[in-house]
Coordinates of C-alpha atoms and ligand atoms in Angstrom, one line a residue:
X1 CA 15.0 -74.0 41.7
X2 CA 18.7 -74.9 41.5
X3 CA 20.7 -76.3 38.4
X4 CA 24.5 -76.9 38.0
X5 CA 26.2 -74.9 35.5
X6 CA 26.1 -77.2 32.6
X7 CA 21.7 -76.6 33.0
X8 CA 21.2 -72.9 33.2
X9 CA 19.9 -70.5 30.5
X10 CA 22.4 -69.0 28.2
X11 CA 23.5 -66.6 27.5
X12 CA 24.2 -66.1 31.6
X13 CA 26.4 -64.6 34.1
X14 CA 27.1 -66.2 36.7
X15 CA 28.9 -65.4 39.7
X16 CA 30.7 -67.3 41.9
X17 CA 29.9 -66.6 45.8
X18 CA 32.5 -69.0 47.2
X19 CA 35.4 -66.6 44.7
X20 CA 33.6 -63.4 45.5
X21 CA 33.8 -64.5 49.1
X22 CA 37.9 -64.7 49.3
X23 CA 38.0 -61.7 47.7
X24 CA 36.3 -60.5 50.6
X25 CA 38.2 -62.2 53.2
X26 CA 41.4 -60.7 51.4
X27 CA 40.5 -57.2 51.8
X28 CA 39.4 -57.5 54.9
X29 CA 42.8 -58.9 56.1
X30 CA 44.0 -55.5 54.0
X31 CA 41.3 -53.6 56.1
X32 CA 42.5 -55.1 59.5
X33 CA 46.3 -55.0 58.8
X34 CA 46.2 -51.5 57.4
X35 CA 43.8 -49.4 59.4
X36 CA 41.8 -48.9 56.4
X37 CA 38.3 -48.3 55.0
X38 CA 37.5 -50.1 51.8
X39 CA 34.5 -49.6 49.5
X40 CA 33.3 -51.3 46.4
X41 CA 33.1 -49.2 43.6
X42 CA 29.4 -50.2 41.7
X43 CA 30.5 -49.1 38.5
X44 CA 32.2 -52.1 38.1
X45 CA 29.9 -54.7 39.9
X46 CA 26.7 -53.4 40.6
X47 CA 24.9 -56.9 41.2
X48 CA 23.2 -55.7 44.5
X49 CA 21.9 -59.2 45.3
X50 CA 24.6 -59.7 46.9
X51 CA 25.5 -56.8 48.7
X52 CA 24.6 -58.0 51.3
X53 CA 27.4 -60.4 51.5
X54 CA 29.6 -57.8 50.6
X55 CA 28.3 -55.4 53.2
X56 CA 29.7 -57.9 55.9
X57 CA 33.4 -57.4 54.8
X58 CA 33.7 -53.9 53.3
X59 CA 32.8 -50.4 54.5
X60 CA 29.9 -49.8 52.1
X61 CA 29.9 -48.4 48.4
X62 CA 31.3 -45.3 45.9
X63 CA 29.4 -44.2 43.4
X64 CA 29.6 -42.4 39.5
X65 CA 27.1 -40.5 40.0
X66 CA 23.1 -40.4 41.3
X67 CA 21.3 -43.5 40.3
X68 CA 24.4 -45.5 41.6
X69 CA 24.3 -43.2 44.6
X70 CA 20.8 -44.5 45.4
X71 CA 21.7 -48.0 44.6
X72 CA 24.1 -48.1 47.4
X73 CA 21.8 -46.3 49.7
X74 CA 19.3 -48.5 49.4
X75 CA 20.8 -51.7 49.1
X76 CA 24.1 -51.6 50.9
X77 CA 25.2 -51.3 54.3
X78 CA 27.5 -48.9 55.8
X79 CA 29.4 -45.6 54.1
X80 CA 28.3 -44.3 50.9
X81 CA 30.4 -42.1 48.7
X82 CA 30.0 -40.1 45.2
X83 CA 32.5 -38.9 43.1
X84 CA 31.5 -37.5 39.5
X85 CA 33.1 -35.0 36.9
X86 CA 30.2 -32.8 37.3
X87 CA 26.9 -32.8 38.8
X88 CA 23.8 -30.8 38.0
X89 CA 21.8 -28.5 40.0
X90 CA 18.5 -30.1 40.1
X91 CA 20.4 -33.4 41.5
X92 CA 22.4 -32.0 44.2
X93 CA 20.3 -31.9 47.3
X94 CA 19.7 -35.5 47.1
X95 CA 23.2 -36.2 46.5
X96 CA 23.6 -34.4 49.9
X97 CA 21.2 -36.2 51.8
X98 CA 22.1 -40.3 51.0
X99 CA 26.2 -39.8 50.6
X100 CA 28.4 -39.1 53.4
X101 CA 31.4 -38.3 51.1
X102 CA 30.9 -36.0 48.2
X103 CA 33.8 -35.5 46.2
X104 CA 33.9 -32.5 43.3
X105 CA 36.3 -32.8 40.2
X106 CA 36.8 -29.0 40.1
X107 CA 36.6 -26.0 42.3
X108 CA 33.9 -24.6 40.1
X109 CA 31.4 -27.5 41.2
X110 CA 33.0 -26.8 44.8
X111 CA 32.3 -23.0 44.5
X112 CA 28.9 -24.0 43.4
X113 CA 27.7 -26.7 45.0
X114 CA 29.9 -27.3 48.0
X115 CA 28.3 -25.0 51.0
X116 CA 24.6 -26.7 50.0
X117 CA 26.0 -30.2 50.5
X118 CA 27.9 -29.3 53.7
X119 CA 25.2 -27.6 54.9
X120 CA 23.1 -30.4 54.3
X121 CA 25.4 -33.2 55.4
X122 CA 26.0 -31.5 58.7
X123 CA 21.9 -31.4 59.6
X124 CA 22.5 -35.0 58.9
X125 CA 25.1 -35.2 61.6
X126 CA 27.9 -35.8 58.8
X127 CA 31.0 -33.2 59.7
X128 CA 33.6 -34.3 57.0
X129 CA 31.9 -34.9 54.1
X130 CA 33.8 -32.4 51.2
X131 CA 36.1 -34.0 49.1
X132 CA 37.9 -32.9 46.0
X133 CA 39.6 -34.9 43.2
X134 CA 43.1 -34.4 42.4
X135 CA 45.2 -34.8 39.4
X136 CA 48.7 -36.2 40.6
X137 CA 49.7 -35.9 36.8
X138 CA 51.9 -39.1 37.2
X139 CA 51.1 -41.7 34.7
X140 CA 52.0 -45.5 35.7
X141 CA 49.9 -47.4 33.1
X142 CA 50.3 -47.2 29.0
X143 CA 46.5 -47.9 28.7
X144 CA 45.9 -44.1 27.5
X145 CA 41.9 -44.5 27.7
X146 CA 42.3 -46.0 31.4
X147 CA 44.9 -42.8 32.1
X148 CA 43.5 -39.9 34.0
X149 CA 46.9 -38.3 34.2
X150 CA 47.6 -37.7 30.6
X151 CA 48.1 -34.1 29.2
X152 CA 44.3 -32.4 28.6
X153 CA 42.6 -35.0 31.1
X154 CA 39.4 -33.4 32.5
X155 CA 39.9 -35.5 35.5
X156 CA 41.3 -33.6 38.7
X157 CA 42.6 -31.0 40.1
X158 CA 46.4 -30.5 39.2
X159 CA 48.7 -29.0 42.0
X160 CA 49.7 -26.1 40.4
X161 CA 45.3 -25.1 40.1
X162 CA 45.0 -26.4 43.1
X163 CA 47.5 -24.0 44.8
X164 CA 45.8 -21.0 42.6
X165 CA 42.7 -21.4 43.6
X166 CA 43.1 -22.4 47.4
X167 CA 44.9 -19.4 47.5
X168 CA 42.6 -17.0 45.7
X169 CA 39.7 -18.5 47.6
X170 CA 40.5 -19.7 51.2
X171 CA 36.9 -20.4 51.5
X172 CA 37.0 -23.1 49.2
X173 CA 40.1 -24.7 50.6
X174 CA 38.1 -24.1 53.7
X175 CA 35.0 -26.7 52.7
X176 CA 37.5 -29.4 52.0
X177 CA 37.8 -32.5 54.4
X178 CA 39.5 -34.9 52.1
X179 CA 41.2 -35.5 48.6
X180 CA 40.6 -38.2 46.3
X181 CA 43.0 -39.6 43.8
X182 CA 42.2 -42.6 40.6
X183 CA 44.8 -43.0 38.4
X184 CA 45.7 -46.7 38.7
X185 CA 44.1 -49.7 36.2
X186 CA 44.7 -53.1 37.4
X187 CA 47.6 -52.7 38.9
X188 CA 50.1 -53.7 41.9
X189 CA 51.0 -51.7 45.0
X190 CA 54.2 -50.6 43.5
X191 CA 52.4 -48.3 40.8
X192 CA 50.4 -46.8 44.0
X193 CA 53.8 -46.2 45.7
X194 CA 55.4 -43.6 42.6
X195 CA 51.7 -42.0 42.7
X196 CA 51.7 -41.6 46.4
X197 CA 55.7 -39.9 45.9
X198 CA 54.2 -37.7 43.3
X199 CA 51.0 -37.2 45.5
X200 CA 53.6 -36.3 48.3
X201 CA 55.6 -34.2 46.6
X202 CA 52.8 -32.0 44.5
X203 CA 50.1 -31.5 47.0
X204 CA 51.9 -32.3 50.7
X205 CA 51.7 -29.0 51.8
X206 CA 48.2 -29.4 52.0
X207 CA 48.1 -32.7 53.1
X208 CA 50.4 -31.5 56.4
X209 CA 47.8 -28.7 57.6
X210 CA 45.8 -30.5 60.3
X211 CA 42.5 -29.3 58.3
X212 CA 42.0 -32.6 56.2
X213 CA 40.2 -35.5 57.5
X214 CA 40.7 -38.4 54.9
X215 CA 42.9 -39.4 51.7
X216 CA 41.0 -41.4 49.1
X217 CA 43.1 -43.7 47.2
X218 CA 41.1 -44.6 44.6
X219 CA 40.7 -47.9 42.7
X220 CA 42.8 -49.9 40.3
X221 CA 44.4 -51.9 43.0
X222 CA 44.2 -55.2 41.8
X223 CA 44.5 -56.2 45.6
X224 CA 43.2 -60.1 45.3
X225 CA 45.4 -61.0 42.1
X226 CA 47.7 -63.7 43.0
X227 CA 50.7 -61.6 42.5
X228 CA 49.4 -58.7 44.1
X229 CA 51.9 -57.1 46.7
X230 CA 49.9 -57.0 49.8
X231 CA 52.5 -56.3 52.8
X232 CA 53.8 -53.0 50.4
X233 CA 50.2 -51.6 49.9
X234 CA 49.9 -52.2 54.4
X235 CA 53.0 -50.2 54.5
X236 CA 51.8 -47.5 52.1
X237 CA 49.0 -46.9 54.0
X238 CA 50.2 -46.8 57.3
X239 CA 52.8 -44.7 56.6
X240 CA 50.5 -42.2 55.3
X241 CA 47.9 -42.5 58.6
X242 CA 51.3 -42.0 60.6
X243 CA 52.4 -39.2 58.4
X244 CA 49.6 -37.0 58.0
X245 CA 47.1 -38.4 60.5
X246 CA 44.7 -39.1 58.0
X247 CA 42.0 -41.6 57.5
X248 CA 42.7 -43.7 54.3
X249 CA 39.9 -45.0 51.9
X250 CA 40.4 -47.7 48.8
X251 CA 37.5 -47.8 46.4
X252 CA 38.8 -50.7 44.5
X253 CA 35.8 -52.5 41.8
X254 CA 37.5 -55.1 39.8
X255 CA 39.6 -56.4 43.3
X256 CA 35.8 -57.1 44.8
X257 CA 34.5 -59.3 42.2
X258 CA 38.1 -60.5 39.9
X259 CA 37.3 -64.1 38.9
X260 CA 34.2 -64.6 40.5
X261 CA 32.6 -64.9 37.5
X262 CA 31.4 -67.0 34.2
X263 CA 29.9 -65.4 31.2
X264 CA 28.0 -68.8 29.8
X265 CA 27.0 -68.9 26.1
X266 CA 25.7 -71.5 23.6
X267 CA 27.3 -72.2 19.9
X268 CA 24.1 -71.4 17.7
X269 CA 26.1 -72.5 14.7
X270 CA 29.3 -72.8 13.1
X271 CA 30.5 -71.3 9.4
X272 CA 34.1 -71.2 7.8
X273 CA 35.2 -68.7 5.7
X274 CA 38.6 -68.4 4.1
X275 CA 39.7 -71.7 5.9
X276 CA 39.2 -69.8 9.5
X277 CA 36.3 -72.2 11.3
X278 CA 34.1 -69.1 13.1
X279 CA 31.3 -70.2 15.8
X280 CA 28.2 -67.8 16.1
X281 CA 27.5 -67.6 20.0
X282 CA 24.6 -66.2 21.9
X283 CA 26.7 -63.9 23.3
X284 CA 28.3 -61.0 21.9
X285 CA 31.7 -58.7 22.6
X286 CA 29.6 -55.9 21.8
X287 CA 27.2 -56.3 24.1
X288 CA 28.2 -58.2 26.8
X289 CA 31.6 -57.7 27.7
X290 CA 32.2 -54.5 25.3
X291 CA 36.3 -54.0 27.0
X292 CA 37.4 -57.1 25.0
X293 CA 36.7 -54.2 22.3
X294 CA 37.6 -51.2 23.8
X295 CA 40.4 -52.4 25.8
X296 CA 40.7 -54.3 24.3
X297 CA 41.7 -57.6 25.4
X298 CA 40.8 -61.5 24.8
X299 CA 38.6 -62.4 27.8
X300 CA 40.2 -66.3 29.5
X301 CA 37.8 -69.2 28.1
X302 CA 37.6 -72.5 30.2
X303 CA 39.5 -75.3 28.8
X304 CA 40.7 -73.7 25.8
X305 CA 44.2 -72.7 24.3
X306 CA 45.5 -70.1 21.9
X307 CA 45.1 -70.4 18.7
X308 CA 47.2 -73.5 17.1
X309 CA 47.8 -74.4 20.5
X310 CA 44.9 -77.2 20.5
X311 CA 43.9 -79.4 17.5
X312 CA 40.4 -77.5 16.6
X313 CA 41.3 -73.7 16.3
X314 CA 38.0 -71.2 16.2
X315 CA 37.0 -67.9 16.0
X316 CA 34.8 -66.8 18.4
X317 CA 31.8 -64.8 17.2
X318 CA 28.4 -63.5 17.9
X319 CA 24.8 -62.8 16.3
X320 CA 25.0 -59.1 15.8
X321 CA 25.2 -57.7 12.3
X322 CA 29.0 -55.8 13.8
X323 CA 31.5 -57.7 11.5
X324 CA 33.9 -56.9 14.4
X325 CA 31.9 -58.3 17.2
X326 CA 34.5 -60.8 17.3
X327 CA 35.9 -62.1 21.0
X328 CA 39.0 -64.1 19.6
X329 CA 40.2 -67.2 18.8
X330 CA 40.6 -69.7 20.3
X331 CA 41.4 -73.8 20.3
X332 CA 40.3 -76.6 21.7
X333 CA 40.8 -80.3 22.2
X334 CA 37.7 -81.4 20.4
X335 CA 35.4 -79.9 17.6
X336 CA 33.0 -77.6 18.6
X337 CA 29.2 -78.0 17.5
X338 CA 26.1 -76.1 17.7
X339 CA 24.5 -76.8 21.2
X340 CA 27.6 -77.0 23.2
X341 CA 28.6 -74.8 25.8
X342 CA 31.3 -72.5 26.2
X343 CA 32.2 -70.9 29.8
X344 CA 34.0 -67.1 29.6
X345 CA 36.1 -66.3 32.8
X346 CA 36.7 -63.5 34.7
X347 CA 32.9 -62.0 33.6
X348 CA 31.8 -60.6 36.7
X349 CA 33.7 -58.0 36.6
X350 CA 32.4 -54.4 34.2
X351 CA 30.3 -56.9 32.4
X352 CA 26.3 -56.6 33.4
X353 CA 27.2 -53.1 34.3
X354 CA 28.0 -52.1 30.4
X355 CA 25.2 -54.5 28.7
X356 CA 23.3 -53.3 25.6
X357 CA 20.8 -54.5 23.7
X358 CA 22.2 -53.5 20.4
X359 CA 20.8 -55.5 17.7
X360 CA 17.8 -56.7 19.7
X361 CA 20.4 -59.0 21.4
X362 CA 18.9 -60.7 24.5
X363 CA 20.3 -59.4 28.0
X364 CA 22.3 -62.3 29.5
X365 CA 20.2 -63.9 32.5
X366 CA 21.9 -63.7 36.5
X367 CA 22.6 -66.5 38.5
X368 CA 24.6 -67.2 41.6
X369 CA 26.8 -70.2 42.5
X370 CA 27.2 -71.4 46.1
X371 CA 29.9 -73.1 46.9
X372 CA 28.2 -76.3 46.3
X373 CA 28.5 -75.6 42.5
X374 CA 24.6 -75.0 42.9
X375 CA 23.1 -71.9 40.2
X376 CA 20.2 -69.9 41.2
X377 CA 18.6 -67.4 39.3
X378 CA 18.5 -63.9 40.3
X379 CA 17.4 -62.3 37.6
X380 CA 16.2 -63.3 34.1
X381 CA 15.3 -60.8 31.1
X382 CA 13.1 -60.4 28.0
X383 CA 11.5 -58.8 25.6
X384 CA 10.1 -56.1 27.5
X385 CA 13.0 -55.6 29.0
X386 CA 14.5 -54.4 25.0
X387 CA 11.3 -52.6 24.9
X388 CA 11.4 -50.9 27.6
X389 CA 14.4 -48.4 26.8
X390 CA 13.4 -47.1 23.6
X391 CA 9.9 -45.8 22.4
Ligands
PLP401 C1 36.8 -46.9 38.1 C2 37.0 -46.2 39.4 C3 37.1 -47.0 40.5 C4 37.3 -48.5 40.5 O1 38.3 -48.9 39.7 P1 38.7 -50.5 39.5 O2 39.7 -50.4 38.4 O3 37.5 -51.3 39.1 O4 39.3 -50.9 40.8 C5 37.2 -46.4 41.8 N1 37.2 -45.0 41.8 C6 37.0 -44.2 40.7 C7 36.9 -42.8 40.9 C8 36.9 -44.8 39.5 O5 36.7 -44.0 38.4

């Protein structure tokens, strides 16, 4: 059954096909024009109805870790790729046997795990499958949480170890096929450039010996933003294929799903305090879009202004007991009452993936939009659903 968005269930997310779509069709232009392999990285969007849509534009998936490794080998098409800090003994083999790129974080997980996967991956018919992680050490974003290149980050290899070991143990150097690099957050092709300099200048050496197969980029390219810088991000890549004679992957997550999205929520009721108007939703920052908190940042509402900026100025709250479950305020043309609606943007994106159920707080329902403005559910969740994860 079908309903428009004004009729389904709240609290919801629903995603937009027709805006998930032209994401698509942008990174495939990237694809095409760069010589490219792209892959969505689940941690961000892991909604696998529609990977199949997605499987028609991009190269397949990347994954945190096992369980997201399985989701993309079961339920998307093409490439699939695992990157995690560290992965455990008793997980490894079947890491080997569904990705075709494993990347390690350190040479220890290399040392120990690296000739098992290889020699797993090449019964599978898969010759250049080794990857390791390195730390480029050049910060382009102030977001210290979203910054794997501070001082003390666990994440990488930095040149100067990097050199060490290789050198120490040419049999680990030896496993490699590729290097992966993430440092970027949401940002344009001009932050990638002054990593790929640093990249160039601190690990180049290796990148020249004809051994390695593929450079992986990462994500944080917010390649379908409006502003994005396209035509430098081609020429980036290209001049690295040209260069090193290297195949070039982008794992980007938010890029694949940005605005394609609605969180939709109910007003349950309103109470004022201290002269500041607050609405209790049925949805919460805690747990449904917990980066407005960690971030943190105010998530866009439809047809609403700052605060002031309208004539009915709100704070926007929810039903758990967090005093600071609080998404921001927010004004309006019109008072707000219990039983209206109220439509987040941009909620597609490291939103289902990071839901709790703190508080007993009802998972938001899943519905997709076709480009009719038609909504139909995908997935709906209850009680059992709470119950289920604790005992
Ligand atoms: C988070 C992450 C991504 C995706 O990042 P976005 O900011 O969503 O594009 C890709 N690769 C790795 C290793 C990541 O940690």
């Amino acid at each position: 059954m079908s309903r428009k968005i004004d009729k389904v269930p709240t609290p919801a997310y629903v995603v937009d096909e027709q805006a998930l779509e032209n994401n698509l069709r942008i990174l495939q232009q990237v694809k095409e024009a760069a010589g490219c392999k792209i892959l969505l990285a689940q941690k961000c969007f892991s909604m696998f109805a529609e990977y199949p849509l997605i499987g028609k534009y991009l190269d397949g998936a990347t994954a945190s870790g096992l369980y997201e490794a399985r989701l993309g080998h079961e339920e998307m098409a093409g490439e699939n790729h695992v990157f995690s800090p560290a992965y455990r003994a008793e997980e490894i083999e079947e890491i080997a046997a569904i990705c075709d790129h494993v990347i390690f974080n350190s040479f220890s997980q290399l040392r120990r795990f690296g000739g098992k996967v290889k020699e797993i991956q090449q019964a599978r018919g898969i010759a250049h499958g080794i990857g390791l992680r390195i730390n480029p050490e050049c910060s382009t974003q102030e977001h210290d949480i979203y910054d794997p290149c501070a001082p003390g980050s666990r994440l990488g290899v930095t040149s100067e170890d990097f050199a060490r070991a290789a050198e120490a143990e040419p049999q680990l150097w030896a496993l490699l096929d590729g290097l992966h690099f993430h440092t970027l957050c949401e940002q344009n092709s001009d932050a990638l450039a002054e990593t790929l300099q640093a990249v160039e200048q601190k690990f180049g050496r290796w990148l020249q010996q004809d051994k390695l197969h593929w450079l992986n980029m990462g994500g944080g390219h917010h390649i379908t933003r409006a502003d994005y810088d396209r035509q430098l991000l081609i020429d980036l890549i290209k001049g690295v294929k040209e260069k090193y004679a290297l195949e070039v992957y982008l794992e980007p997550g938010e890029a694949v799903a940005l605005n394609a999205g609605y969180l939709v929520t109910e007003v349950l009721d309103t109470v004022t305090n201290h002269g500041v108007n607050i609405l209790l939703l049925d949805a919460s920052a805690a747990c449904h879009m917990p980066d407005v908190l960690e971030m943190p940042y105010r998530p866009p509402l439809k047809d609403s202004g700052e605060a002031g900026e309208k004539a009915y100025t709100y704070r926007l709250s929810s039903c758990t007991c967090l005093a600071g479950d609080i998404i921001g305020d927010y004004s309006f043309d019109r008072e707000i009452l219990p039983g209206d609606r109220l439509y987040f943007e941009d909620m597609a994106i490291y939103s289902m993936v990071k839901n709790n159920t703190f508080n007993g707080m009802a998972l938001p329902s899943i519905l997709k939009m076709d480009a009719s403005g038609d909504c139909t559910l995908v997935k709906k969740f209850d009680y059992q659903d709470f119950k289920e994860r604790l005992s």
